[in-house]
Amino acid sequence: MKKKITLKDIATTFGVSIATVSKALNDSYDISVTTKQKIQEYAKAHHYKPNTIALNLLKKSKTKTIGVVIPNIMNSFFAKAFVGIENIASQNGYQLVSCISNESYEKEVKTIELLKHGDLDGLIISLAEETQIKQNFTHLQNTLDEGIPIVMFDRVTENIACDKVIVNDMESAYSATHHLLKSGCKRVALISIIDNLSVGKLRVEGYKKAITEFNMPIEDRLIVRIGNHEDFDAILKVTLSDKTIDGLICLEEDATVNTTKLVKQMGYKIPEDISIVCFTNGKILQHLSPSISAISQHGKHIGETAISMLIDRIENNTPNKPFITKMVKTSLIERESTKSIK
Amino acid sequence: MKKKITLKDIATTFGVSIATVSKALNDSYDISVTTKQKIQEYAKAHHYKPNTIALNLLKKSKTKTIGVVIPNIMNSFFAKAFVGIENIASQNGYQLVSCISNESYEKEVKTIELLKHGDLDGLIISLAEETQIKQNFTHLQNTLDEGIPIVMFDRVTENIACDKVIVNDMESAYSATHHLLKSGCKRVALISIIDNLSVGKLRVEGYKKAITEFNMPIEDRLIVRIGNHEDFDAILKVTLSDKTIDGLICLEEDATVNTTKLVKQMGYKIPEDISIVCFTNGKILQHLSPSISAISQHGKHIGETAISMLIDRIENNTPNKPFITKMVKTSLIERESTKSIK
DNA sequence: ATGAAAGCGCTAACAA
DNA sequence: TTGTTAGCGCTTTCAT
C-alpha cells in the first residue's frame, strides 16, 4: 500500500518550499520554467493527486458532488431519469451521491442529513410518497437555507422555492382521456394507486377536464383510488363488473400491468371492449399482448434537464436569479390497446 | 442563507477557547459539568454539526463513503443489486457515490479516478463489458494499492485479488439446459449477446456440460453468439429456420424478449414446439405471454452480500484476512415457456 | 478545568 | 523567482 504523495513530499525532495511546489503545479507565472518542469514531471511520475478533502476545506472550490434522492429505482421512470442525471453529471465532472428514499419520509430526511455532512454542491430530489402525504418539507428548506441549491423533479411541492422540472400531468391526462373519448369510448374509468402524490392529483384533474368537455358527468365510482395494493384485484373487479365501462386510464405502470391482466381474465377484448392507456412508458408495456398505449414522460430528458439546471445554478452563482419551473412535454404513444381516431 | 456555525463561533460567544468547546462537545472528562452543559445546549440549539471535511482531513478517519460502479442501471439485475447495496449501506450510515460505466472501459476508469479523489472507504464494482474485453485492470489494482478495499460482483476477474460475489453461472446454465433436456427437448440452442463477458462464457460451458452428459453432440451452429444487436433478428431467424430445434436457452433478458417475439412470429408454439428458458429474472418475463421460465440470480441478495463483505473489510481492518469469493445460488423459476418434467 | 499550539494538505496574500 | 505566513475547522498533546 503506497501512501499518497503530498506537496510536502515533493517540496522536501527538491529542497524547495511547499508554496513553490503548489505554484509550480498550478502553472503559476512566477515560477521559473525549469523548476516548473522538473516539479511537474516528478509529480506526474509519482501520480501526485491533490487531496480533494484539503481543497474542500479551503472552501474555495466546490466539492463537485451532487446529491440525488429518488423514491424507487425499480420504477422505470426514475431509472431513466437517473440515467439522464448521471450522464450529464459525469460529463461535467460531477460525482453523484445517490440515495433511494424508498417512499419513506424518514429515510428521505435521514438521507439528506447524511448528505449535507458531506458538503454537496447541490441536490436533486423527487419527493417520497410519504413526504407528499406529510407535507413536511423542513429538511429541504434547511438545505436551501444553508445555501445548497435544490432542483426538484416530477414529484414537487409549491411550498419550496427552487428550480423544478415537471411534466404537464394535468394536460397529459386530459389529452389521453380525450384520445380515448375521441376514439369512441363512452365511459372511461381512471385507476390510481398514487392518489397521494401531487402528480396523481393533477392527472385526475386532467381526466375530469376531458370528461366535462365531452359533456359527460363526472362519476365518482369511475375514479378508482386504490391505496392498499393487496386490495387491487378485488376493488378493480367490482369496478370492471360494470360492463358499460369501455375505457381505462391507468396512472402508473405497475397498476397497468395488473389491470391488463385482470381485464383479459374477465373476458374483455382489448381494445374492442375496453381501451387502455397509461402513464409511464416502461419497456414492459410494449411487450404485453396487446401492447399498451402509453404516455411517455421522457424520463431521461427530465433527468438531464434537472441536472443541467442545477449545474447552471452551481457554476454561475446567481442567487438572485428567479427560480423557474420547466415543463417537459409528454407524448402519447399509440399501441394496440387503444383504437385509433379516424 | 445562514452559514454554518463552527467551534470558533461557539468559543467566542462563550469567551472560551476553541479547544474547550471541542472537548465539551466530545464530552471530555476534563471539562466542568456546567461548562459542558451550557455549551452542549447551545450547540444543539444552534444545530451545530461538525464539519466532516475538516474531520476527514484531520484523522485517517473514515469518510463513510462507498463507491459503486455498475454497468447499466436499466438492467433489472443491476437495479436489484443496487437496491440491495443501498439498503445495507444506508442502514450502516454509509453514503453511496454511484456511477454507471455504461459498459465503457474509459468511463469506468475515469469514474474510478474521480471517485478516488473523494477519498472512499471502499469500492463495489461489476465490470463493464469493454473492460472484460480489454482485460486491463490497472485502475482497479491501483485502487487496491492505495489501500482501498474492493468487492467485485457478478462480472469479476481472476486477475484482481479481492473479495467477490458471484452466481454459479456454469452450474445454472447446466441445470437449465438439463431441465430442458429432461422435459423432452432433443435439440437445444443457446443464444448469447454477452459472449464477451466472463459470465457469458461460463454459461456456455454449463450448457455444453449438460449436452455432453446427455450424450449429444455439441453443435457449433446451435451456439449463437450475436455481437451486434442490429443483426439480432436476421441471425436468429436463420438459426430458427432449423425446425428440429425445440429448446432455447437465452443468456440475458433483453435478448429473451426479442427471441420470444420472433419465435411466435415464425409460428412456433411455446412450449409445444420450442421451449425457452433464460437468465435474469426481470419483471417483464412473467408478463409476457407465454410467461418465460427464468433463472433468478437474486440480484438484491447479491448486492446485500457484496456490501456486507465490504463494510466488514472496512470496519474490521483486517488486511491479512484472505479474500473470499461467495457464490450465491440461483433458482430456476418454471413458467409457461417450458414443459414440466414428469 | 481550561488554553495554547501544532498539524492534517492546500492556497493565497505578502515579503524578500 | 521563491519563501513566509496565515488560515480553512477540527482534534490532541502538553502546559498552565
XYZ file of C-alpha atoms (C1' of nucleotides) in Angstrom:
716
model
C 0.000 0.000 0.000
C 1.814 3.039 -1.251
C 0.615 6.080 0.586
C -0.365 9.207 -1.191
C 2.305 11.703 -2.103
C 1.776 15.267 -0.913
C 3.093 18.689 -1.764
C 5.321 18.469 1.241
C 6.938 15.292 -0.024
C 7.719 16.878 -3.321
C 8.974 20.027 -1.622
C 11.472 18.154 0.518
C 12.786 16.020 -2.307
C 13.559 19.174 -4.250
C 14.577 21.233 -1.268
C 12.076 23.956 -2.074
C 9.092 25.295 -0.199
C 5.615 23.842 -0.311
C 4.315 27.039 -1.815
C 6.712 26.761 -4.693
C 5.537 23.290 -5.456
C 1.927 24.353 -5.235
C 2.503 27.182 -7.630
C 4.569 25.079 -9.971
C 1.826 22.529 -10.234
C -0.726 25.218 -10.810
C 1.422 26.596 -13.581
C 1.815 29.919 -11.865
C 3.581 32.635 -13.800
C 6.068 33.425 -11.135
C 7.867 30.129 -11.071
C 10.813 29.576 -13.372
C 10.140 27.366 -16.302
C 12.845 24.945 -15.307
C 11.549 24.474 -11.772
C 8.044 24.117 -13.037
C 9.087 21.488 -15.482
C 11.017 19.311 -13.139
C 8.372 19.541 -10.451
C 5.552 18.819 -12.827
C 7.380 15.870 -14.263
C 8.152 14.490 -10.869
C 4.560 14.933 -9.799
C 3.259 13.143 -12.826
C 5.757 10.340 -12.466
C 4.697 9.836 -8.886
C 0.987 10.135 -9.593
C 0.533 13.158 -7.453
C -3.144 13.928 -6.895
C -4.163 16.962 -4.896
C -6.077 15.970 -1.815
C -9.646 16.983 -2.510
C -10.506 16.999 1.119
C -7.916 19.637 1.802
C -9.137 21.621 -1.178
C -12.669 21.433 0.069
C -11.668 22.675 3.432
C -10.436 25.837 1.781
C -13.985 26.217 0.759
C -12.777 27.949 -2.318
C -13.567 25.243 -4.696
C -16.748 23.294 -4.932
C -16.909 19.685 -3.950
C -18.146 18.724 -7.383
C -20.608 16.467 -5.686
C -24.332 16.418 -6.200
C -26.841 14.543 -4.095
C -29.629 12.628 -5.781
C -32.633 11.355 -3.886
C -35.053 9.145 -5.735
C -38.103 7.323 -4.394
C -37.542 3.996 -6.106
C -35.024 2.897 -8.683
C -37.076 -0.098 -9.809
C -39.577 2.336 -11.269
C -38.617 2.758 -14.897
C -39.354 6.450 -14.947
C -36.944 7.131 -12.123
C -34.367 4.755 -13.526
C -34.424 6.658 -16.789
C -34.248 9.976 -15.010
C -31.254 8.727 -13.096
C -29.514 7.730 -16.295
C -30.051 11.225 -17.622
C -28.737 12.784 -14.446
C -25.696 10.549 -14.313
C -24.930 11.244 -17.899
C -24.697 14.998 -17.712
C -23.172 14.915 -14.260
C -20.228 12.802 -15.272
C -19.752 14.789 -18.437
C -19.276 17.802 -16.249
C -17.025 16.116 -13.762
C -19.579 15.841 -11.002
C -19.924 12.907 -8.685
C -23.316 11.678 -7.664
C -24.118 10.674 -4.134
C -27.333 8.815 -4.523
C -29.963 7.571 -2.185
C -33.215 5.763 -2.572
C -35.813 7.143 -0.213
C -37.961 4.113 -0.793
C -41.003 6.369 -0.476
C -40.254 6.893 3.196
C -40.264 10.331 4.786
C -37.901 9.263 7.495
C -35.384 7.793 5.105
C -35.569 10.905 2.976
C -34.836 13.156 5.928
C -32.080 10.947 7.281
C -30.532 10.739 3.883
C -30.456 14.451 3.355
C -28.993 14.912 6.783
C -26.245 12.493 5.861
C -25.667 14.113 2.515
C -25.294 17.555 3.955
C -22.478 16.378 6.140
C -20.573 15.569 3.022
C -20.851 19.095 1.724
C -22.748 18.940 -1.518
C -22.749 21.488 -4.263
C -26.400 20.808 -4.895
C -29.290 18.426 -4.557
C -31.725 16.811 -6.951
C -34.795 15.235 -5.479
C -38.119 13.726 -6.334
C -40.264 13.565 -3.227
C -41.134 10.347 -1.425
C -44.798 9.451 -1.282
C -44.819 9.781 2.490
C -43.295 13.222 2.254
C -46.041 14.312 -0.075
C -48.603 12.990 2.386
C -46.972 14.598 5.423
C -46.363 17.852 3.604
C -43.381 18.494 5.831
C -40.503 19.993 3.947
C -38.318 21.488 6.630
C -35.425 19.225 5.705
C -35.446 20.764 2.270
C -35.897 24.306 3.485
C -32.939 23.829 5.814
C -30.814 22.647 2.941
C -31.762 25.676 0.925
C -31.047 27.932 3.889
C -27.543 26.587 4.049
C -27.015 27.807 0.548
C -27.266 24.464 -1.190
C -29.344 24.780 -4.345
C -32.055 22.210 -4.995
C -33.764 21.096 -8.152
C -36.919 19.050 -7.716
C -38.365 16.926 -10.460
C -41.640 15.174 -11.103
C -42.855 14.978 -7.536
C -42.571 18.563 -6.450
C -44.167 20.901 -3.969
C -45.159 24.511 -4.179
C -44.025 25.022 -0.626
C -40.378 25.083 -1.523
C -38.943 27.805 -3.697
C -36.425 26.231 -6.028
C -35.976 25.194 -9.627
C -38.255 22.400 -10.776
C -38.748 20.122 -13.719
C -42.129 18.589 -14.210
C -44.322 17.014 -16.747
C -47.614 18.529 -17.628
C -49.538 15.879 -15.771
C -52.868 17.550 -15.998
C -52.683 18.179 -19.687
C -51.288 14.717 -20.391
C -54.160 13.064 -18.596
C -56.513 15.387 -20.329
C -55.299 14.506 -23.771
C -55.100 10.798 -23.068
C -58.686 10.823 -21.874
C -59.593 12.985 -24.780
C -57.997 10.458 -27.096
C -59.993 7.657 -25.553
C -63.195 9.593 -25.928
C -62.435 10.612 -29.474
C -61.704 7.043 -30.401
C -65.214 6.093 -29.424
C -65.152 5.310 -25.722
C -68.319 6.231 -23.902
C -67.423 5.606 -20.306
C -63.845 5.975 -19.181
C -62.667 4.965 -15.728
C -59.457 6.075 -14.051
C -57.279 3.773 -11.947
C -54.970 5.422 -9.448
C -52.736 3.887 -6.855
C -50.891 7.163 -6.466
C -53.593 9.445 -5.243
C -51.276 10.637 -2.505
C -48.930 12.154 -4.996
C -49.060 15.596 -6.459
C -48.827 14.071 -9.895
C -51.686 11.676 -9.155
C -53.983 14.502 -8.186
C -53.123 16.530 -11.247
C -53.783 13.602 -13.510
C -57.229 13.194 -12.034
C -57.882 16.855 -12.765
C -56.911 16.392 -16.378
C -59.191 13.408 -16.666
C -62.092 15.345 -15.235
C -61.493 18.214 -17.556
C -61.722 15.988 -20.608
C -64.840 14.236 -19.357
C -66.519 17.545 -18.712
C -65.549 18.858 -22.075
C -67.349 15.964 -23.677
C -70.430 16.898 -21.695
C -70.273 13.766 -19.659
C -70.916 13.564 -15.959
C -68.022 13.021 -13.622
C -68.854 9.818 -11.830
C -67.047 9.203 -8.612
C -67.273 5.479 -8.959
C -65.290 5.695 -12.170
C -62.390 7.218 -10.306
C -60.812 4.275 -8.568
C -58.274 5.213 -5.931
C -56.578 2.184 -4.529
C -54.377 2.691 -1.527
C -53.539 -0.757 -0.370
C -52.053 -2.862 -3.134
C -53.485 -6.030 -1.628
C -56.979 -4.946 -2.480
C -56.123 -4.112 -6.034
C -57.699 -7.052 -7.795
C -60.784 -7.167 -5.622
C -61.570 -3.488 -5.969
C -60.880 -3.389 -9.645
C -63.047 -6.427 -10.265
C -66.011 -4.662 -8.769
C -65.453 -1.659 -10.967
C -64.965 -3.700 -14.088
C -68.103 -5.703 -13.484
C -69.859 -2.644 -14.838
C -69.912 -3.678 -18.455
C -70.594 -0.216 -19.779
C -67.047 0.828 -18.997
C -65.135 0.810 -22.245
C -62.044 2.878 -21.491
C -59.408 2.831 -18.795
C -56.707 5.303 -17.953
C -54.103 3.995 -15.510
C -51.925 6.488 -13.735
C -48.906 4.299 -13.266
C -47.098 1.361 -14.798
C -47.383 -1.444 -12.268
C -51.099 -0.969 -11.931
C -51.419 -1.064 -15.689
C -49.824 -4.461 -15.906
C -52.170 -5.870 -13.304
C -55.170 -4.145 -14.772
C -54.481 -5.513 -18.219
C -54.144 -8.986 -16.849
C -57.426 -8.680 -14.992
C -59.283 -7.224 -17.938
C -58.209 -10.138 -20.104
C -59.034 -12.570 -17.360
C -62.543 -11.219 -17.146
C -63.012 -11.973 -20.794
C -62.956 -8.457 -22.191
C -61.270 -7.867 -25.515
C -58.721 -5.083 -25.744
C -59.331 -2.626 -27.311
C -62.678 -3.783 -28.754
C -64.464 -3.972 -25.398
C -62.126 -1.875 -23.329
C -59.373 0.500 -24.363
C -56.407 1.121 -22.073
C -53.920 3.969 -21.843
C -51.415 4.527 -19.110
C -48.819 6.830 -17.719
C -45.115 5.983 -17.711
C -43.780 4.302 -20.765
C -41.787 1.388 -19.415
C -40.344 -1.324 -21.602
C -42.809 -3.811 -20.252
C -45.819 -2.119 -21.816
C -44.677 -2.594 -25.361
C -44.189 -6.289 -24.783
C -47.523 -7.114 -23.238
C -50.113 -8.525 -25.536
C -51.805 -6.499 -26.530
C -49.175 -3.814 -26.242
C -50.365 -0.870 -24.172
C -50.635 2.698 -25.366
C -48.733 4.944 -23.043
C -47.870 8.474 -22.167
C -44.134 8.846 -22.290
C -42.768 11.245 -19.752
C -39.315 11.225 -21.277
C -37.628 10.356 -18.018
C -34.112 10.631 -19.316
C -34.757 14.064 -20.696
C -36.274 15.173 -17.425
C -33.203 13.965 -15.585
C -30.925 15.750 -17.994
C -32.900 18.937 -17.687
C -32.861 18.807 -13.908
C -29.132 18.308 -13.615
C -28.409 20.951 -16.213
C -30.418 23.480 -14.275
C -28.614 22.522 -11.111
C -25.150 22.740 -12.593
C -26.062 26.072 -14.032
C -27.095 27.327 -10.595
C -23.929 25.974 -9.054
C -21.481 27.283 -11.564
C -22.975 30.646 -12.347
C -23.520 31.571 -8.771
C -26.654 33.625 -9.226
C -28.647 33.590 -6.026
C -30.976 36.241 -7.272
C -31.946 34.597 -10.489
C -35.613 33.777 -10.117
C -36.499 30.128 -9.792
C -38.107 28.564 -12.774
C -40.220 25.517 -13.358
C -39.577 23.767 -16.616
C -42.372 21.784 -18.109
C -41.426 18.824 -20.259
C -43.960 17.800 -22.860
C -45.181 14.225 -22.824
C -46.103 12.220 -25.861
C -48.840 9.706 -26.340
C -47.537 6.520 -27.864
C -50.353 4.684 -29.544
C -50.204 0.918 -29.451
C -52.632 -1.955 -29.654
C -54.633 -1.209 -26.540
C -56.413 1.773 -27.998
C -58.461 2.303 -31.091
C -57.187 4.884 -33.475
C -59.064 8.049 -34.196
C -60.477 8.091 -37.687
C -28.631 31.845 3.982
C -27.493 31.157 7.467
C -23.948 29.962 7.391
C -22.814 27.013 9.377
C -21.847 27.517 12.948
C -18.332 26.461 13.904
C -16.452 25.715 17.067
C -14.915 29.110 16.819
C -18.303 30.771 16.818
C -19.321 28.939 19.933
C -15.994 29.673 21.566
C -16.295 33.410 21.073
C -19.887 33.603 22.255
C -18.840 31.946 25.496
C -15.486 33.619 25.728
C -13.682 30.319 25.967
C -11.151 28.651 23.739
C -11.893 26.510 20.745
C -10.270 23.565 22.431
C -12.629 23.830 25.354
C -15.626 23.785 23.099
C -14.285 20.832 21.200
C -13.747 18.896 24.363
C -17.078 19.903 25.808
C -18.881 18.648 22.760
C -16.938 15.435 22.868
C -17.914 15.005 26.463
C -14.331 15.046 27.627
C -13.734 14.330 31.283
C -11.633 17.347 31.945
C -14.289 19.925 31.285
C -16.538 21.017 34.114
C -20.054 19.705 34.006
C -21.509 23.177 33.954
C -19.444 24.310 31.002
C -20.186 21.144 29.149
C -23.862 21.557 29.703
C -24.178 25.112 28.548
C -22.005 24.512 25.539
C -23.789 21.377 24.542
C -27.147 23.034 24.900
C -26.078 25.989 22.864
C -24.657 23.737 20.186
C -27.849 21.771 19.952
C -29.968 24.887 19.871
C -27.898 26.253 17.030
C -27.757 22.993 15.112
C -24.057 22.687 15.339
C -22.722 19.968 13.054
C -19.036 19.160 12.981
C -17.576 19.804 9.573
C -16.926 16.390 8.111
C -14.430 17.720 5.676
C -12.264 19.034 8.446
C -12.612 15.767 10.288
C -11.619 13.822 7.230
C -8.623 15.953 6.618
C -7.537 15.523 10.147
C -7.738 11.925 11.005
C -7.286 8.881 8.951
C -10.899 8.599 9.980
C -13.208 7.009 7.505
C -15.264 9.010 5.102
C -18.219 6.659 5.395
C -18.467 6.757 1.672
C -18.510 3.816 -0.680
C -18.188 3.978 -4.433
C -20.468 1.870 -6.604
C -19.797 1.287 -10.279
C -22.441 -0.517 -12.268
C -22.535 -1.189 -15.998
C -26.158 -0.280 -16.615
C -28.954 0.599 -14.247
C -31.691 -0.211 -16.754
C -30.728 -3.854 -16.459
C -33.016 -5.321 -13.842
C -30.326 -7.469 -12.319
C -28.105 -4.498 -11.615
C -31.018 -2.386 -10.489
C -31.895 -5.023 -7.937
C -28.303 -5.364 -6.844
C -28.159 -1.624 -6.370
C -31.239 -1.686 -4.201
C -29.585 -4.309 -2.030
C -26.405 -2.302 -1.780
C -28.196 0.919 -0.970
C -30.236 -0.788 1.646
C -27.429 -2.137 3.763
C -25.242 0.873 3.131
C -27.729 3.350 4.482
C -28.536 1.116 7.404
C -24.896 1.345 8.348
C -24.597 5.056 7.800
C -22.666 4.853 4.567
C -23.142 7.124 1.626
C -23.019 5.771 -1.878
C -21.242 7.555 -4.666
C -22.570 5.839 -7.693
C -21.606 5.744 -11.309
C -22.865 3.986 -14.354
C -19.996 2.798 -16.508
C -22.365 2.255 -19.372
C -20.257 -0.733 -20.388
C -17.418 1.591 -21.343
C -13.853 0.970 -20.235
C -12.970 4.591 -20.469
C -15.904 5.718 -18.400
C -15.111 3.096 -15.810
C -11.532 4.261 -15.489
C -12.459 7.924 -15.443
C -15.092 7.280 -12.879
C -12.790 5.445 -10.545
C -10.241 8.172 -10.924
C -12.873 10.676 -9.921
C -14.070 8.577 -7.050
C -10.651 8.158 -5.582
C -10.289 11.890 -5.348
C -13.165 11.912 -2.967
C -11.487 9.503 -0.617
C -13.619 6.424 -0.469
C -13.647 3.848 2.230
C -14.254 1.159 -0.337
C -15.480 0.283 -3.796
C -18.069 -2.089 -5.216
C -17.901 -2.811 -8.892
C -19.273 -5.021 -11.598
C -17.039 -4.789 -14.639
C -18.034 -3.056 -17.857
C -18.237 -5.211 -20.948
C -15.394 -3.313 -22.562
C -13.226 -3.835 -19.541
C -13.789 -7.549 -19.729
C -12.809 -7.477 -23.365
C -9.722 -5.340 -22.823
C -8.677 -7.304 -19.768
C -6.979 -4.215 -18.425
C -7.446 -3.834 -14.721
C -4.724 -1.429 -13.702
C -7.267 1.109 -12.492
C -8.511 -1.443 -10.023
C -5.085 -2.609 -8.975
C -4.111 0.995 -8.316
C -7.137 1.458 -6.137
C -6.252 -1.605 -4.164
C -2.665 -0.440 -3.857
C -3.847 2.756 -2.269
C -5.414 0.686 0.443
C -8.997 0.980 -0.724
C -10.746 -2.374 -0.470
C -12.803 -3.579 -3.416
C -15.628 -6.048 -3.711
C -16.497 -7.201 -7.211
C -19.804 -8.821 -8.054
C -21.201 -10.775 -10.957
C -18.757 -9.616 -13.599
C -15.459 -10.365 -11.964
C -11.917 -11.166 -12.979
C -9.370 -13.555 -11.581
C -6.668 -11.022 -12.229
C -7.556 -8.915 -9.258
C -7.260 -10.224 -5.746
C -10.227 -9.021 -3.756
C -13.498 -10.222 -2.292
C -16.085 -11.275 -4.839
C -19.718 -12.261 -5.034
C -20.832 -14.298 -7.970
C -23.512 -16.591 -9.161
C -22.716 -20.091 -10.191
C -23.175 -19.290 -13.841
C -21.839 -22.532 -15.138
C -23.953 -24.678 -12.914
C -27.055 -22.568 -13.507
C -26.722 -22.926 -17.252
C -26.034 -26.580 -16.790
C -29.162 -27.205 -14.802
C -31.341 -25.049 -17.025
C -30.171 -26.985 -20.065
C -30.555 -30.163 -18.127
C -34.108 -29.202 -17.318
C -34.873 -28.554 -20.969
C -33.442 -31.898 -21.950
C -35.232 -33.746 -19.180
C -38.513 -32.186 -20.193
C -38.162 -33.759 -23.601
C -36.191 -31.335 -25.732
C -33.978 -33.005 -28.285
C -32.037 -30.107 -29.697
C -31.316 -27.098 -27.556
C -29.761 -23.921 -28.923
C -28.085 -21.201 -26.883
C -28.488 -17.511 -27.622
C -25.804 -15.183 -26.313
C -25.332 -11.498 -26.812
C -22.880 -11.396 -23.946
C -20.146 -13.669 -25.144
C -17.616 -11.029 -24.186
C -18.466 -11.359 -20.559
C -16.985 -13.755 -18.072
C -20.480 -14.800 -17.117
C -21.416 -15.401 -20.737
C -18.514 -17.738 -21.252
C -19.250 -19.679 -18.102
C -22.847 -20.125 -19.093
C -21.807 -21.604 -22.406
C -19.640 -24.059 -20.510
C -22.558 -25.149 -18.385
C -24.690 -25.605 -21.457
C -22.046 -27.771 -23.091
C -21.648 -29.863 -19.999
C -25.338 -30.717 -19.935
C -25.430 -31.507 -23.636
C -22.458 -33.801 -23.310
C -23.947 -35.500 -20.337
C -26.952 -36.415 -22.415
C -24.629 -37.920 -24.975
C -25.493 -35.343 -27.527
C -23.018 -33.698 -29.842
C -22.041 -30.115 -29.234
C -23.008 -28.336 -32.404
C -21.413 -25.003 -33.022
C -24.278 -23.760 -35.056
C -26.528 -24.172 -32.027
C -24.413 -21.746 -30.062
C -25.472 -18.389 -31.397
C -23.212 -15.536 -30.360
C -24.586 -12.244 -31.520
C -22.388 -9.226 -31.134
C -24.138 -6.513 -32.995
C -27.685 -6.028 -31.822
C -28.797 -4.861 -35.227
C -28.265 -8.286 -36.660
C -30.182 -9.987 -33.928
C -33.368 -10.803 -35.787
C -31.669 -11.778 -39.008
C -29.194 -14.136 -37.403
C -31.730 -15.699 -35.127
C -34.142 -16.252 -37.973
C -31.560 -18.322 -39.780
C -30.972 -20.438 -36.717
C -34.643 -20.909 -36.035
C -35.366 -21.957 -39.565
C -33.943 -25.289 -38.472
C -37.178 -26.864 -37.366
C -35.538 -29.586 -35.323
C -34.575 -27.066 -32.671
C -37.006 -27.460 -29.822
C -35.298 -25.740 -26.920
C -33.715 -22.336 -26.378
C -31.617 -21.019 -23.571
C -31.090 -17.260 -23.629
C -28.286 -15.808 -21.589
C -29.792 -12.448 -20.927
C -33.125 -10.731 -20.540
C -33.388 -8.321 -23.458
C -32.472 -10.986 -25.955
C -35.097 -13.229 -24.450
C -37.827 -10.737 -25.085
C -36.833 -10.383 -28.712
C -36.327 -14.076 -29.158
C -39.746 -14.878 -27.794
C -41.326 -12.383 -30.087
C -39.533 -13.830 -33.081
C -40.347 -17.417 -32.180
C -44.018 -16.571 -32.002
C -43.816 -14.601 -35.191
C -42.366 -17.577 -37.002
C -45.374 -19.577 -35.999
C -43.829 -21.824 -33.398
C -45.869 -22.698 -30.345
C -44.250 -22.205 -26.961
C -43.525 -24.589 -25.310
C -45.027 -27.250 -27.565
C -42.691 -26.615 -30.491
C -39.955 -24.723 -28.705
C -39.228 -24.358 -25.010
C -37.476 -21.253 -23.694
C -35.507 -20.578 -20.517
C -33.451 -17.539 -19.779
C -31.084 -15.902 -17.376
C -32.021 -12.885 -15.259
C -35.461 -12.881 -13.811
C -36.806 -9.453 -14.678
C -40.393 -8.430 -14.137
C -41.008 -8.383 -17.829
C -40.593 -12.140 -18.259
C -43.506 -13.037 -16.065
C -45.789 -10.756 -18.000
C -45.017 -11.945 -21.496
C -47.379 -14.465 -22.964
C -46.448 -17.091 -22.554
C -44.563 -16.210 -19.391
C -40.926 -17.206 -19.604
C -39.152 -19.604 -17.278
C -36.109 -17.957 -15.830
C -33.054 -18.383 -13.706
C -33.239 -15.936 -10.857
C -29.877 -14.600 -9.796
C -31.268 -12.961 -6.701
C -29.788 -9.600 -7.542
C -30.833 -7.898 -4.358
C -29.252 -10.601 -2.277
C -26.053 -10.371 -4.255
C -25.925 -6.639 -3.690
C -26.519 -7.082 0.002
C -23.832 -9.712 0.243
C -21.322 -7.567 -1.593
C -21.823 -4.524 0.564
C -21.781 -6.554 3.743
C -18.435 -8.024 2.821
C -17.113 -4.587 2.030
C -18.304 -2.992 5.230
C -16.806 -5.864 7.117
C -13.454 -5.267 5.441
C -13.639 -1.570 6.158
C -14.664 -1.743 9.758
C -12.650 -4.691 10.942
C -9.476 -3.524 9.372
C -8.015 -6.913 8.542
C -5.655 -6.570 5.628
C -4.387 -10.067 6.065
C -7.708 -11.813 6.043
C -7.711 -13.901 2.891
C -10.025 -12.793 0.121
C -13.051 -14.909 -0.423
C -15.457 -15.439 -3.270
C -19.024 -16.013 -2.238
C -21.217 -17.980 -4.552
C -24.920 -17.203 -4.495
C -27.223 -19.988 -5.581
C -29.638 -19.313 -8.394
C -33.097 -20.754 -8.698
C -34.964 -21.872 -11.750
C -38.433 -20.398 -11.869
C -40.648 -22.542 -14.032
C -43.291 -20.752 -16.009
C -45.263 -21.360 -19.173
C -42.406 -21.420 -21.625
C -41.101 -24.799 -20.549
C -42.687 -28.175 -20.219
C -42.598 -29.700 -16.793
C -40.655 -32.810 -16.015
C -42.914 -35.729 -15.351
C -10.651 22.832 34.498
C -9.007 25.383 30.594
C -5.988 27.018 26.963
C -2.010 27.383 23.642
C -0.095 25.381 19.917
C 0.763 22.132 16.385
C -0.764 19.862 12.459
C -3.907 17.478 8.601
C -2.888 19.298 2.789
C -3.527 23.029 0.483
C -3.905 28.074 -1.341
C -3.065 32.937 -1.422
C -1.545 37.355 0.025
C 2.554 39.399 1.057
C 7.647 39.591 1.673
C 12.090 39.031 0.294
C 11.562 33.811 -8.850
C 10.939 31.840 -4.401
C 9.651 31.680 0.509
C 6.875 33.024 4.670
C 2.772 33.219 6.861
C -1.864 32.739 7.886
C -5.850 30.191 7.764
C -9.855 26.658 6.364
C -12.408 23.509 11.083
C -11.124 20.382 13.931
C -8.531 17.206 17.418
C -4.995 16.430 20.565
C -0.984 16.631 23.309
C 1.080 19.420 26.645
C 1.133 23.257 29.592
C -0.933 26.217 32.816
